[in-house]
């Protein structure tokens, strides 16, 4: 099974790189366009923190439901095809929650959103891994940087819309229309990567199916243990990212009495920090190495959370959002790239395994924190998340130190 991307000319690879950046950008812009509406949906349906958290759990269930299919489909049919189809479902689901008349209708719409978002996310990351191998240099952090840049743009546009005398219910339908048009253009320029052929040449392994099955089982077991610490760190990092994404605007409004526009600006600063750090992430990894970047990211993320939780003024909360964005920015792309290099497996397989832990935390973290906030307060919930982020350090020290040092930085 060969990778067609390796046969492309340099000009074709550069063009595919630009389109891949665009796909990451619009996915981030779409997600960030929905986030500022969370407090508004909470108010519209009169939900307390716990009920809102349960509704957000539906999105996590959608993500989990997509996991068994996303990586497999990307490897079977090619990641570009999965990105194409998933995007046509993902972007329209962004506008559904704000029109839902009840708690259960909201939960169902978020279920669909989580499923479609995960399918597209895993497929576009798998496509990025294949492009990274074709270009023979690190690009995944930069692609995630464009996701965050899209998040900053989406959040910034929402902030501007909310500050103007425009109907808030029109914002998402308007944004979704633009994103769908952009998606249809951009997906056509992605590389065609590994797609399993319907016919295969006989090999020595096919002559001994029993032996081949045993070998595959042993290989899968070995891969699991290699990827386990990467998955744990991805879970911790994505837990922190999910909490700040869904709850920082609520925290600023409830605790500091901020307006929706000021709270949206805080999330926009968080997204800007994510974008700037990820855009320089490939250079940072090459310059300082993966271990130093992972540990520094952990310290920055924890510090940002502490500032957000203990801030007496929204300006200081903005600072905390920016620092938290810097810390959480490169954890996931660093882990995906390192995991792919350490196994040599196809992009869809590796991304799906890491995503099974990381993206589950991204979606499951907010409802869990919602339950904690309902009982102990949102500030204490953020302090608990800060403590949880520090666990990346012992995981690294006990099981990842040697692996990160031996995996290439490029």
mmCIF file of N, CA and C in Angstrom, residues 28-98:
data_model
loop_
_atom_site.group_PDB
_atom_site.id
_atom_site.type_symbol
_atom_site.label_atom_id
_atom_site.label_comp_id
_atom_site.label_asym_id
_atom_site.label_seq_id
_atom_site.Cartn_x
_atom_site.Cartn_y
_atom_site.Cartn_z
ATOM 1 N N UNK A 28 -11.617 25.331 12.750
ATOM 2 C CA UNK A 28 -11.461 26.118 13.974
ATOM 3 C C UNK A 28 -12.396 27.298 14.033
ATOM 4 N N UNK A 29 -12.589 27.966 12.892
ATOM 5 C CA UNK A 29 -13.492 29.120 12.850
ATOM 6 C C UNK A 29 -14.925 28.708 13.146
ATOM 7 N N UNK A 30 -15.321 27.563 12.630
ATOM 8 C CA UNK A 30 -16.669 27.087 12.885
ATOM 9 C C UNK A 30 -16.896 26.775 14.353
ATOM 10 N N UNK A 31 -15.961 26.061 14.957
ATOM 11 C CA UNK A 31 -16.100 25.700 16.366
ATOM 12 C C UNK A 31 -16.135 26.948 17.239
ATOM 13 N N UNK A 32 -15.238 27.901 16.964
ATOM 14 C CA UNK A 32 -15.183 29.129 17.764
ATOM 15 C C UNK A 32 -16.401 30.014 17.541
ATOM 16 N N UNK A 33 -17.057 29.876 16.407
ATOM 17 C CA UNK A 33 -18.272 30.657 16.159
ATOM 18 C C UNK A 33 -19.410 30.192 17.066
ATOM 19 N N UNK A 34 -19.422 28.910 17.406
ATOM 20 C CA UNK A 34 -20.462 28.364 18.265
ATOM 21 C C UNK A 34 -20.219 28.687 19.736
ATOM 22 N N UNK A 35 -18.971 28.675 20.182
ATOM 23 C CA UNK A 35 -18.649 28.786 21.611
ATOM 24 C C UNK A 35 -19.268 30.008 22.283
ATOM 25 N N UNK A 36 -19.177 31.228 21.715
ATOM 26 C CA UNK A 36 -19.759 32.387 22.410
ATOM 27 C C UNK A 36 -21.277 32.307 22.604
ATOM 28 N N UNK A 37 -21.934 31.386 21.908
ATOM 29 C CA UNK A 37 -23.378 31.242 22.057
ATOM 30 C C UNK A 37 -23.760 30.355 23.240
ATOM 31 N N UNK A 38 -22.791 29.694 23.870
ATOM 32 C CA UNK A 38 -23.106 28.773 24.971
ATOM 33 C C UNK A 38 -23.825 29.486 26.119
ATOM 34 N N UNK A 39 -23.295 30.626 26.629
ATOM 35 C CA UNK A 39 -24.033 31.308 27.701
ATOM 36 C C UNK A 39 -25.427 31.766 27.270
ATOM 37 N N UNK A 40 -25.580 32.119 25.994
ATOM 38 C CA UNK A 40 -26.871 32.583 25.500
ATOM 39 C C UNK A 40 -27.875 31.432 25.452
ATOM 40 N N UNK A 41 -27.400 30.249 25.020
ATOM 41 C CA UNK A 41 -28.266 29.070 25.007
ATOM 42 C C UNK A 41 -28.640 28.687 26.433
ATOM 43 N N UNK A 42 -27.670 28.804 27.352
ATOM 44 C CA UNK A 42 -27.952 28.495 28.758
ATOM 45 C C UNK A 42 -29.050 29.396 29.301
ATOM 46 N N UNK A 43 -28.973 30.679 28.979
ATOM 47 C CA UNK A 43 -29.989 31.625 29.444
ATOM 48 C C UNK A 43 -31.328 31.396 28.748
ATOM 49 N N UNK A 44 -31.285 31.119 27.465
ATOM 50 C CA UNK A 44 -32.504 30.930 26.682
ATOM 51 C C UNK A 44 -33.335 29.754 27.197
ATOM 52 N N UNK A 45 -32.653 28.668 27.599
ATOM 53 C CA UNK A 45 -33.348 27.470 28.070
ATOM 54 C C UNK A 45 -33.391 27.381 29.593
ATOM 55 N N UNK A 46 -32.883 28.421 30.277
ATOM 56 C CA UNK A 46 -32.883 28.475 31.755
ATOM 57 C C UNK A 46 -32.206 27.249 32.360
ATOM 58 N N UNK A 47 -30.987 26.956 31.905
ATOM 59 C CA UNK A 47 -30.241 25.793 32.379
ATOM 60 C C UNK A 47 -29.272 26.209 33.474
ATOM 61 N N UNK A 48 -29.175 25.415 34.542
ATOM 62 C CA UNK A 48 -28.112 25.653 35.510
ATOM 63 C C UNK A 48 -26.828 25.031 34.980
ATOM 64 N N UNK A 49 -25.729 25.182 35.740
ATOM 65 C CA UNK A 49 -24.438 24.694 35.258
ATOM 66 C C UNK A 49 -24.467 23.186 35.014
ATOM 67 N N UNK A 50 -25.133 22.454 35.904
ATOM 68 C CA UNK A 50 -25.146 20.998 35.774
ATOM 69 C C UNK A 50 -25.925 20.558 34.547
ATOM 70 N N UNK A 51 -27.077 21.162 34.317
ATOM 71 C CA UNK A 51 -27.876 20.803 33.137
ATOM 72 C C UNK A 51 -27.157 21.168 31.840
ATOM 73 N N UNK A 52 -26.495 22.330 31.855
ATOM 74 C CA UNK A 52 -25.708 22.705 30.682
ATOM 75 C C UNK A 52 -24.580 21.699 30.470
ATOM 76 N N UNK A 53 -23.925 21.283 31.560
ATOM 77 C CA UNK A 53 -22.854 20.299 31.449
ATOM 78 C C UNK A 53 -23.348 18.987 30.871
ATOM 79 N N UNK A 54 -24.542 18.560 31.280
ATOM 80 C CA UNK A 54 -25.105 17.312 30.750
ATOM 81 C C UNK A 54 -25.403 17.443 29.259
ATOM 82 N N UNK A 55 -25.911 18.605 28.855
ATOM 83 C CA UNK A 55 -26.167 18.829 27.429
ATOM 84 C C UNK A 55 -24.869 18.763 26.635
ATOM 85 N N UNK A 56 -23.803 19.367 27.181
ATOM 86 C CA UNK A 56 -22.506 19.323 26.506
ATOM 87 C C UNK A 56 -21.941 17.907 26.468
ATOM 88 N N UNK A 57 -22.354 17.068 27.415
ATOM 89 C CA UNK A 57 -21.916 15.674 27.415
ATOM 90 C C UNK A 57 -22.392 14.947 26.166
ATOM 91 N N UNK A 58 -23.521 15.376 25.612
ATOM 92 C CA UNK A 58 -24.026 14.762 24.393
ATOM 93 C C UNK A 58 -23.023 14.923 23.247
ATOM 94 N N UNK A 59 -22.349 16.072 23.207
ATOM 95 C CA UNK A 59 -21.319 16.265 22.186
ATOM 96 C C UNK A 59 -20.171 15.286 22.393
ATOM 97 N N UNK A 60 -19.819 15.029 23.667
ATOM 98 C CA UNK A 60 -18.765 14.064 23.966
ATOM 99 C C UNK A 60 -19.159 12.662 23.513
ATOM 100 N N UNK A 61 -20.424 12.316 23.704
ATOM 101 C CA UNK A 61 -20.898 11.011 23.255
ATOM 102 C C UNK A 61 -20.805 10.911 21.734
ATOM 103 N N UNK A 62 -21.116 11.998 21.047
ATOM 104 C CA UNK A 62 -20.978 12.019 19.594
ATOM 105 C C UNK A 62 -19.545 11.812 19.152
ATOM 106 N N UNK A 63 -18.602 12.432 19.869
ATOM 107 C CA UNK A 63 -17.182 12.252 19.564
ATOM 108 C C UNK A 63 -16.772 10.794 19.755
ATOM 109 N N UNK A 64 -17.171 10.209 20.887
ATOM 110 C CA UNK A 64 -16.819 8.815 21.172
ATOM 111 C C UNK A 64 -17.408 7.884 20.114
ATOM 112 N N UNK A 65 -18.639 8.173 19.697
ATOM 113 C CA UNK A 65 -19.293 7.339 18.694
ATOM 114 C C UNK A 65 -18.561 7.383 17.359
ATOM 115 N N UNK A 66 -17.898 8.509 17.067
ATOM 116 C CA UNK A 66 -17.184 8.642 15.790
ATOM 117 C C UNK A 66 -15.843 7.915 15.790
ATOM 118 N N UNK A 67 -15.266 7.674 16.959
ATOM 119 C CA UNK A 67 -13.919 7.127 17.043
ATOM 120 C C UNK A 67 -13.721 5.796 16.313
ATOM 121 N N UNK A 68 -14.627 4.816 16.457
ATOM 122 C CA UNK A 68 -14.381 3.534 15.779
ATOM 123 C C UNK A 68 -14.394 3.631 14.258
ATOM 124 N N UNK A 69 -14.983 4.702 13.725
ATOM 125 C CA UNK A 69 -15.151 4.804 12.282
ATOM 126 C C UNK A 69 -14.178 5.764 11.607
ATOM 127 N N UNK A 70 -13.839 6.872 12.273
ATOM 128 C CA UNK A 70 -13.113 7.961 11.610
ATOM 129 C C UNK A 70 -11.766 7.519 11.061
ATOM 130 N N UNK A 71 -10.911 6.942 11.924
ATOM 131 C CA UNK A 71 -9.590 6.521 11.463
ATOM 132 C C UNK A 71 -9.665 5.406 10.446
ATOM 133 N N UNK A 72 -10.583 4.464 10.674
ATOM 134 C CA UNK A 72 -10.723 3.333 9.744
ATOM 135 C C UNK A 72 -11.188 3.810 8.374
ATOM 136 N N UNK A 73 -12.163 4.699 8.349
ATOM 137 C CA UNK A 73 -12.644 5.221 7.069
ATOM 138 C C UNK A 73 -11.556 6.015 6.352
ATOM 139 N N UNK A 74 -10.769 6.780 7.127
ATOM 140 C CA UNK A 74 -9.695 7.570 6.514
ATOM 141 C C UNK A 74 -8.665 6.668 5.845
ATOM 142 N N UNK A 75 -8.355 5.529 6.465
ATOM 143 C CA UNK A 75 -7.390 4.597 5.879
ATOM 144 C C UNK A 75 -7.990 3.802 4.721
ATOM 145 N N UNK A 76 -9.282 3.501 4.796
ATOM 146 C CA UNK A 76 -9.923 2.692 3.754
ATOM 147 C C UNK A 76 -10.231 3.497 2.494
ATOM 148 N N UNK A 77 -10.807 4.688 2.677
ATOM 149 C CA UNK A 77 -11.300 5.459 1.538
ATOM 150 C C UNK A 77 -10.445 6.683 1.211
ATOM 151 N N UNK A 78 -9.467 6.960 2.060
ATOM 152 C CA UNK A 78 -8.662 8.159 1.884
ATOM 153 C C UNK A 78 -9.193 9.278 2.758
ATOM 154 N N UNK A 79 -8.300 9.960 3.432
ATOM 155 C CA UNK A 79 -8.723 10.985 4.388
ATOM 156 C C UNK A 79 -9.415 12.162 3.712
ATOM 157 N N UNK A 80 -9.060 12.461 2.447
ATOM 158 C CA UNK A 80 -9.692 13.597 1.767
ATOM 159 C C UNK A 80 -11.185 13.357 1.593
ATOM 160 N N UNK A 81 -11.570 12.147 1.240
ATOM 161 C CA UNK A 81 -12.981 11.842 1.056
ATOM 162 C C UNK A 81 -13.764 11.980 2.359
ATOM 163 N N UNK A 82 -13.148 11.551 3.473
ATOM 164 C CA UNK A 82 -13.808 11.658 4.766
ATOM 165 C C UNK A 82 -13.945 13.125 5.169
ATOM 166 N N UNK A 83 -12.903 13.923 4.936
ATOM 167 C CA UNK A 83 -12.979 15.361 5.223
ATOM 168 C C UNK A 83 -14.115 15.994 4.421
ATOM 169 N N UNK A 84 -14.219 15.632 3.157
ATOM 170 C CA UNK A 84 -15.246 16.204 2.278
ATOM 171 C C UNK A 84 -16.656 15.942 2.812
ATOM 172 N N UNK A 85 -16.957 14.685 3.112
ATOM 173 C CA UNK A 85 -18.302 14.323 3.539
ATOM 174 C C UNK A 85 -18.594 14.841 4.947
ATOM 175 N N UNK A 86 -17.630 14.675 5.857
ATOM 176 C CA UNK A 86 -17.853 15.088 7.242
ATOM 177 C C UNK A 86 -18.092 16.591 7.354
ATOM 178 N N UNK A 87 -17.372 17.373 6.561
ATOM 179 C CA UNK A 87 -17.539 18.824 6.601
ATOM 180 C C UNK A 87 -18.919 19.274 6.165
ATOM 181 N N UNK A 88 -19.504 18.547 5.202
ATOM 182 C CA UNK A 88 -20.842 18.900 4.731
ATOM 183 C C UNK A 88 -21.895 18.689 5.811
ATOM 184 N N UNK A 89 -21.589 17.838 6.796
ATOM 185 C CA UNK A 89 -22.497 17.639 7.927
ATOM 186 C C UNK A 89 -22.125 18.528 9.118
ATOM 187 N N UNK A 90 -20.810 18.708 9.341
ATOM 188 C CA UNK A 90 -20.356 19.423 10.532
ATOM 189 C C UNK A 90 -20.817 20.880 10.562
ATOM 190 N N UNK A 91 -20.569 21.606 9.490
ATOM 191 C CA UNK A 91 -20.839 23.040 9.522
ATOM 192 C C UNK A 91 -22.324 23.366 9.737
ATOM 193 N N UNK A 92 -23.262 22.682 9.086
ATOM 194 C CA UNK A 92 -24.679 22.981 9.383
ATOM 195 C C UNK A 92 -25.071 22.679 10.829
ATOM 196 N N UNK A 93 -24.439 21.665 11.449
ATOM 197 C CA UNK A 93 -24.813 21.347 12.835
ATOM 198 C C UNK A 93 -24.425 22.447 13.810
ATOM 199 N N UNK A 94 -23.522 23.340 13.429
ATOM 200 C CA UNK A 94 -23.109 24.422 14.322
ATOM 201 C C UNK A 94 -24.257 25.368 14.649
ATOM 202 N N UNK A 95 -25.172 25.529 13.705
ATOM 203 C CA UNK A 95 -26.262 26.491 13.903
ATOM 204 C C UNK A 95 -27.470 25.874 14.594
ATOM 205 N N UNK A 96 -27.509 24.562 14.719
ATOM 206 C CA UNK A 96 -28.698 23.909 15.273
ATOM 207 C C UNK A 96 -28.974 24.253 16.740
ATOM 208 N N UNK A 97 -27.961 24.231 17.639
ATOM 209 C CA UNK A 97 -28.270 24.382 19.073
ATOM 210 C C UNK A 97 -29.016 25.661 19.436
ATOM 211 N N UNK A 98 -28.736 26.764 18.753
ATOM 212 C CA UNK A 98 -29.347 28.031 19.161
ATOM 213 C C UNK A 98 -30.837 28.092 18.828
#
